[in-house]
């Protein structure tokens, strides 16, 4: 029994030590999806999506690199970036990594790992798990999740993370239809309809129109001590 108790204690300590919790870090963190948010993938067109993912070099979504660079320039070391994708690192890792490093601020890139595919819940929730891991490491940061309505299931995954974690202040959701007439995906806002999320998501069509509003919002968020700042003061379009 003594040996068993010692083993349990050891496992607990080792598990805790494996994650370095940054409890004093109160900066802002942008966690961004990649496909049709930062890179042109065209998920609504399977043939184009395959070519854009595996054949062509990463083409950034119009004005998104400038938007993220301005976020970094204005907030300097008080803002951090991470990039999450459901792509497998073994298939798309180099193309994603090289392109993101070329066009966007440095940050962690979280792929779906091959080992996760052996367990259905990990296969379906890899992006969600990656985001949760970052929130657990930085429990006092203010998180912004950036996504779009063209990536299947992303609004559902984001809504679950935001509902569970008050540190998620706002979901920036891009409506890719504005610049892509061929995009037939209708935005699925039902997962965002929870009362707990009513002031915590907003929609933008393109980066240039979103630039000033979002930059002003991040400035206010940075100096605010309100842990539930939300995004109601962002003042941009919402779906009805």
mmCIF file of C-alpha atoms in Angstrom:
data_model
loop_
_atom_site.group_PDB
_atom_site.id
_atom_site.type_symbol
_atom_site.label_atom_id
_atom_site.label_comp_id
_atom_site.label_asym_id
_atom_site.label_seq_id
_atom_site.Cartn_x
_atom_site.Cartn_y
_atom_site.Cartn_z
ATOM 1 C CA UNK A 1 0.000 0.000 0.000
ATOM 2 C CA UNK A 2 2.858 2.350 0.824
ATOM 3 C CA UNK A 3 4.456 1.676 -2.542
ATOM 4 C CA UNK A 4 1.128 2.214 -4.303
ATOM 5 C CA UNK A 5 0.568 5.518 -2.500
ATOM 6 C CA UNK A 6 4.085 6.645 -3.363
ATOM 7 C CA UNK A 7 3.499 5.755 -7.003
ATOM 8 C CA UNK A 8 0.259 7.767 -7.092
ATOM 9 C CA UNK A 9 2.008 10.778 -5.548
ATOM 10 C CA UNK A 10 4.881 10.468 -7.993
ATOM 11 C CA UNK A 11 2.560 10.259 -10.991
ATOM 12 C CA UNK A 12 0.626 13.305 -9.783
ATOM 13 C CA UNK A 13 3.762 15.374 -9.276
ATOM 14 C CA UNK A 14 5.277 14.287 -12.583
ATOM 15 C CA UNK A 15 2.082 15.088 -14.455
ATOM 16 C CA UNK A 16 1.876 18.531 -12.855
ATOM 17 C CA UNK A 17 5.537 19.209 -13.543
ATOM 18 C CA UNK A 18 5.114 18.313 -17.208
ATOM 19 C CA UNK A 19 3.047 21.482 -17.754
ATOM 20 C CA UNK A 20 4.683 24.743 -16.742
ATOM 21 C CA UNK A 21 1.724 26.878 -15.641
ATOM 22 C CA UNK A 22 2.257 30.613 -16.307
ATOM 23 C CA UNK A 23 -0.147 31.938 -13.680
ATOM 24 C CA UNK A 24 1.239 35.509 -13.634
ATOM 25 C CA UNK A 25 0.931 36.078 -17.384
ATOM 26 C CA UNK A 26 -2.029 38.394 -18.131
ATOM 27 C CA UNK A 27 -1.217 39.183 -21.780
ATOM 28 C CA UNK A 28 -3.504 38.737 -24.786
ATOM 29 C CA UNK A 29 -3.282 35.614 -26.928
ATOM 30 C CA UNK A 30 -4.677 35.276 -30.433
ATOM 31 C CA UNK A 31 -5.388 31.634 -31.281
ATOM 32 C CA UNK A 32 -6.173 31.403 -34.956
ATOM 33 C CA UNK A 33 -7.441 28.734 -37.281
ATOM 34 C CA UNK A 34 -5.476 28.538 -40.530
ATOM 35 C CA UNK A 35 -7.642 27.395 -43.454
ATOM 36 C CA UNK A 36 -9.631 30.222 -45.069
ATOM 37 C CA UNK A 37 -8.708 32.480 -42.163
ATOM 38 C CA UNK A 38 -4.986 32.935 -42.754
ATOM 39 C CA UNK A 39 -4.414 30.886 -45.886
ATOM 40 C CA UNK A 40 -6.566 30.531 -48.996
ATOM 41 C CA UNK A 41 -7.790 26.937 -48.922
ATOM 42 C CA UNK A 42 -11.312 27.123 -50.411
ATOM 43 C CA UNK A 43 -12.758 24.280 -48.381
ATOM 44 C CA UNK A 44 -16.079 24.649 -50.209
ATOM 45 C CA UNK A 45 -14.332 23.345 -53.364
ATOM 46 C CA UNK A 46 -12.705 19.952 -52.598
ATOM 47 C CA UNK A 47 -10.481 19.949 -55.688
ATOM 48 C CA UNK A 48 -9.193 23.457 -55.032
ATOM 49 C CA UNK A 49 -8.772 22.680 -51.335
ATOM 50 C CA UNK A 50 -6.520 19.714 -52.101
ATOM 51 C CA UNK A 51 -4.419 21.725 -54.547
ATOM 52 C CA UNK A 52 -4.110 24.684 -52.186
ATOM 53 C CA UNK A 53 -3.166 22.442 -49.276
ATOM 54 C CA UNK A 54 -0.749 19.991 -50.863
ATOM 55 C CA UNK A 55 0.438 21.485 -54.148
ATOM 56 C CA UNK A 56 0.544 25.276 -54.092
ATOM 57 C CA UNK A 57 2.592 27.367 -51.661
ATOM 58 C CA UNK A 58 0.619 29.070 -48.926
ATOM 59 C CA UNK A 59 -1.336 32.040 -50.260
ATOM 60 C CA UNK A 60 -2.375 34.339 -47.409
ATOM 61 C CA UNK A 61 -5.937 35.597 -47.151
ATOM 62 C CA UNK A 62 -6.040 39.202 -48.353
ATOM 63 C CA UNK A 63 -4.852 41.720 -45.730
ATOM 64 C CA UNK A 64 -4.704 39.179 -42.892
ATOM 65 C CA UNK A 65 -0.878 39.308 -42.584
ATOM 66 C CA UNK A 66 -0.999 43.109 -42.272
ATOM 67 C CA UNK A 67 -3.765 42.854 -39.673
ATOM 68 C CA UNK A 68 -1.795 40.454 -37.481
ATOM 69 C CA UNK A 69 1.438 42.401 -37.893
ATOM 70 C CA UNK A 70 -0.338 45.572 -36.781
ATOM 71 C CA UNK A 71 -1.667 43.746 -33.733
ATOM 72 C CA UNK A 72 1.912 42.801 -32.920
ATOM 73 C CA UNK A 73 3.337 46.263 -33.641
ATOM 74 C CA UNK A 74 0.824 48.046 -31.411
ATOM 75 C CA UNK A 75 0.808 45.636 -28.457
ATOM 76 C CA UNK A 76 4.428 44.465 -28.796
ATOM 77 C CA UNK A 77 5.304 41.856 -26.167
ATOM 78 C CA UNK A 78 1.819 41.988 -24.630
ATOM 79 C CA UNK A 79 0.242 39.942 -27.410
ATOM 80 C CA UNK A 80 1.063 36.398 -28.477
ATOM 81 C CA UNK A 81 -0.041 34.171 -31.332
ATOM 82 C CA UNK A 82 -0.798 30.492 -31.816
ATOM 83 C CA UNK A 83 -2.079 28.693 -34.895
ATOM 84 C CA UNK A 84 -4.284 25.600 -34.806
ATOM 85 C CA UNK A 85 -5.332 23.289 -37.607
ATOM 86 C CA UNK A 86 -6.903 19.886 -38.099
ATOM 87 C CA UNK A 87 -4.324 19.086 -40.772
ATOM 88 C CA UNK A 88 -1.937 16.238 -40.017
ATOM 89 C CA UNK A 89 1.617 17.447 -39.437
ATOM 90 C CA UNK A 90 3.011 14.527 -41.434
ATOM 91 C CA UNK A 91 1.031 15.590 -44.522
ATOM 92 C CA UNK A 92 0.907 19.375 -44.455
ATOM 93 C CA UNK A 93 3.377 20.374 -41.754
ATOM 94 C CA UNK A 94 6.190 21.868 -43.808
ATOM 95 C CA UNK A 95 3.935 23.852 -46.131
ATOM 96 C CA UNK A 96 1.900 25.250 -43.272
ATOM 97 C CA UNK A 97 4.920 26.038 -41.126
ATOM 98 C CA UNK A 98 6.965 27.722 -43.851
ATOM 99 C CA UNK A 99 4.050 29.803 -45.104
ATOM 100 C CA UNK A 100 2.920 30.902 -41.663
ATOM 101 C CA UNK A 101 6.447 31.891 -40.661
ATOM 102 C CA UNK A 102 6.801 33.874 -43.872
ATOM 103 C CA UNK A 103 3.576 35.875 -43.587
ATOM 104 C CA UNK A 104 2.515 35.961 -39.927
ATOM 105 C CA UNK A 105 3.951 36.746 -36.479
ATOM 106 C CA UNK A 106 5.838 33.893 -34.808
ATOM 107 C CA UNK A 107 3.830 31.532 -32.666
ATOM 108 C CA UNK A 108 3.173 27.914 -31.817
ATOM 109 C CA UNK A 109 1.582 25.801 -34.559
ATOM 110 C CA UNK A 110 -0.614 22.936 -33.343
ATOM 111 C CA UNK A 111 -1.398 20.154 -35.820
ATOM 112 C CA UNK A 112 -3.535 17.072 -35.498
ATOM 113 C CA UNK A 113 -1.163 14.302 -34.483
ATOM 114 C CA UNK A 114 -1.317 10.932 -36.224
ATOM 115 C CA UNK A 115 -1.641 9.163 -32.861
ATOM 116 C CA UNK A 116 -4.843 11.099 -32.174
ATOM 117 C CA UNK A 117 -6.561 9.421 -35.111
ATOM 118 C CA UNK A 118 -6.613 6.144 -33.186
ATOM 119 C CA UNK A 119 -9.106 7.590 -30.695
ATOM 120 C CA UNK A 120 -12.341 9.039 -32.158
ATOM 121 C CA UNK A 121 -12.753 11.783 -29.553
ATOM 122 C CA UNK A 122 -9.227 13.031 -30.205
ATOM 123 C CA UNK A 123 -9.710 12.796 -33.950
ATOM 124 C CA UNK A 124 -12.800 15.002 -33.809
ATOM 125 C CA UNK A 125 -11.605 17.414 -31.134
ATOM 126 C CA UNK A 126 -7.924 17.958 -31.896
ATOM 127 C CA UNK A 127 -8.275 21.720 -32.464
ATOM 128 C CA UNK A 128 -10.371 22.078 -29.332
ATOM 129 C CA UNK A 129 -7.832 20.119 -27.275
ATOM 130 C CA UNK A 130 -4.950 22.238 -28.564
ATOM 131 C CA UNK A 131 -6.736 25.437 -27.551
ATOM 132 C CA UNK A 132 -7.628 24.066 -24.126
ATOM 133 C CA UNK A 133 -4.003 23.107 -23.513
ATOM 134 C CA UNK A 134 -2.901 26.712 -24.105
ATOM 135 C CA UNK A 135 -5.625 28.060 -21.818
ATOM 136 C CA UNK A 136 -4.521 25.641 -19.109
ATOM 137 C CA UNK A 137 -0.904 26.790 -19.430
ATOM 138 C CA UNK A 138 -1.844 30.501 -19.346
ATOM 139 C CA UNK A 139 -4.905 30.622 -17.063
ATOM 140 C CA UNK A 140 -4.855 34.433 -16.689
ATOM 141 C CA UNK A 141 -4.344 35.421 -20.297
ATOM 142 C CA UNK A 142 -7.134 37.028 -22.322
ATOM 143 C CA UNK A 143 -7.849 34.809 -25.308
ATOM 144 C CA UNK A 144 -9.227 35.698 -28.729
ATOM 145 C CA UNK A 145 -10.200 32.791 -30.992
ATOM 146 C CA UNK A 146 -10.180 33.558 -34.715
ATOM 147 C CA UNK A 147 -12.039 31.270 -37.093
ATOM 148 C CA UNK A 148 -14.419 31.151 -40.025
ATOM 149 C CA UNK A 149 -17.679 29.558 -41.107
ATOM 150 C CA UNK A 150 -16.142 27.551 -43.960
ATOM 151 C CA UNK A 151 -14.213 25.120 -41.757
ATOM 152 C CA UNK A 152 -16.649 22.343 -40.755
ATOM 153 C CA UNK A 153 -17.426 22.256 -37.052
ATOM 154 C CA UNK A 154 -15.168 25.096 -35.993
ATOM 155 C CA UNK A 155 -17.962 27.254 -34.569
ATOM 156 C CA UNK A 156 -19.106 24.317 -32.447
ATOM 157 C CA UNK A 157 -15.616 23.630 -31.120
ATOM 158 C CA UNK A 158 -14.962 27.294 -30.406
ATOM 159 C CA UNK A 159 -18.301 27.691 -28.624
ATOM 160 C CA UNK A 160 -17.549 24.733 -26.343
ATOM 161 C CA UNK A 161 -14.145 26.131 -25.407
ATOM 162 C CA UNK A 162 -15.544 29.624 -24.802
ATOM 163 C CA UNK A 163 -18.459 28.333 -22.730
ATOM 164 C CA UNK A 164 -16.082 26.365 -20.539
ATOM 165 C CA UNK A 165 -13.437 29.095 -20.178
ATOM 166 C CA UNK A 166 -14.218 32.693 -19.210
ATOM 167 C CA UNK A 167 -10.694 33.648 -20.288
ATOM 168 C CA UNK A 168 -11.951 33.490 -23.886
ATOM 169 C CA UNK A 169 -13.075 37.066 -24.383
ATOM 170 C CA UNK A 170 -14.211 37.075 -28.000
ATOM 171 C CA UNK A 171 -14.562 34.890 -31.076
ATOM 172 C CA UNK A 172 -13.601 36.693 -34.296
ATOM 173 C CA UNK A 173 -15.465 34.772 -37.024
ATOM 174 C CA UNK A 174 -14.681 35.481 -40.673
ATOM 175 C CA UNK A 175 -17.494 35.178 -43.220
ATOM 176 C CA UNK A 176 -15.517 33.928 -46.215
ATOM 177 C CA UNK A 177 -18.515 34.341 -48.544
ATOM 178 C CA UNK A 178 -17.903 38.081 -48.829
ATOM 179 C CA UNK A 179 -14.843 37.628 -51.043
ATOM 180 C CA UNK A 180 -15.655 34.214 -52.481
ATOM 181 C CA UNK A 181 -18.965 34.070 -54.394
ATOM 182 C CA UNK A 182 -18.467 30.334 -54.997
ATOM 183 C CA UNK A 183 -18.547 29.641 -51.256
ATOM 184 C CA UNK A 184 -21.932 27.991 -50.708
ATOM 185 C CA UNK A 185 -21.494 27.318 -46.980
ATOM 186 C CA UNK A 186 -24.181 29.055 -44.933
ATOM 187 C CA UNK A 187 -22.800 30.310 -41.593
ATOM 188 C CA UNK A 188 -23.878 27.981 -38.791
ATOM 189 C CA UNK A 189 -24.485 30.281 -35.845
ATOM 190 C CA UNK A 190 -26.652 27.955 -33.758
ATOM 191 C CA UNK A 191 -23.662 26.703 -31.689
ATOM 192 C CA UNK A 192 -23.013 30.354 -30.790
ATOM 193 C CA UNK A 193 -26.570 31.052 -29.627
ATOM 194 C CA UNK A 194 -25.961 30.213 -25.959
ATOM 195 C CA UNK A 195 -26.749 33.060 -23.575
ATOM 196 C CA UNK A 196 -23.256 32.690 -22.150
ATOM 197 C CA UNK A 197 -21.837 33.611 -25.564
ATOM 198 C CA UNK A 198 -24.255 36.411 -26.425
ATOM 199 C CA UNK A 199 -21.608 39.153 -26.114
ATOM 200 C CA UNK A 200 -18.582 37.044 -26.963
ATOM 201 C CA UNK A 201 -18.549 36.623 -30.739
ATOM 202 C CA UNK A 202 -18.555 38.864 -33.761
ATOM 203 C CA UNK A 203 -18.343 38.537 -37.541
ATOM 204 C CA UNK A 204 -16.115 40.252 -40.082
ATOM 205 C CA UNK A 205 -16.006 40.019 -43.867
ATOM 206 C CA UNK A 206 -12.467 41.126 -44.599
ATOM 207 C CA UNK A 207 -9.404 42.237 -42.687
ATOM 208 C CA UNK A 208 -9.225 45.772 -44.070
ATOM 209 C CA UNK A 209 -12.709 46.690 -42.819
ATOM 210 C CA UNK A 210 -12.082 44.938 -39.496
ATOM 211 C CA UNK A 211 -8.695 46.571 -38.948
ATOM 212 C CA UNK A 212 -9.469 49.732 -36.980
ATOM 213 C CA UNK A 213 -12.337 48.299 -34.954
ATOM 214 C CA UNK A 214 -10.411 45.211 -33.858
ATOM 215 C CA UNK A 215 -7.208 47.123 -33.133
ATOM 216 C CA UNK A 216 -9.078 49.583 -30.922
ATOM 217 C CA UNK A 217 -10.787 46.684 -29.200
ATOM 218 C CA UNK A 218 -7.467 44.975 -28.425
ATOM 219 C CA UNK A 219 -6.062 48.213 -26.997
ATOM 220 C CA UNK A 220 -9.040 48.486 -24.638
ATOM 221 C CA UNK A 221 -8.885 44.812 -23.735
ATOM 222 C CA UNK A 222 -5.191 45.086 -22.895
ATOM 223 C CA UNK A 223 -5.678 47.822 -20.282
ATOM 224 C CA UNK A 224 -8.934 46.462 -18.862
ATOM 225 C CA UNK A 225 -9.064 44.594 -15.561
ATOM 226 C CA UNK A 226 -12.470 43.170 -16.438
ATOM 227 C CA UNK A 227 -12.044 39.405 -16.677
ATOM 228 C CA UNK A 228 -15.312 39.204 -18.628
ATOM 229 C CA UNK A 229 -14.664 42.004 -21.058
ATOM 230 C CA UNK A 230 -16.320 40.121 -23.918
ATOM 231 C CA UNK A 231 -16.554 41.773 -27.327
ATOM 232 C CA UNK A 232 -19.790 43.761 -27.126
ATOM 233 C CA UNK A 233 -17.892 47.035 -27.586
ATOM 234 C CA UNK A 234 -16.305 45.890 -30.827
ATOM 235 C CA UNK A 235 -19.188 47.348 -32.793
ATOM 236 C CA UNK A 236 -19.094 45.228 -35.952
ATOM 237 C CA UNK A 237 -21.702 43.222 -37.827
ATOM 238 C CA UNK A 238 -23.489 40.255 -36.311
ATOM 239 C CA UNK A 239 -25.780 37.753 -37.983
ATOM 240 C CA UNK A 240 -29.394 38.019 -36.958
#
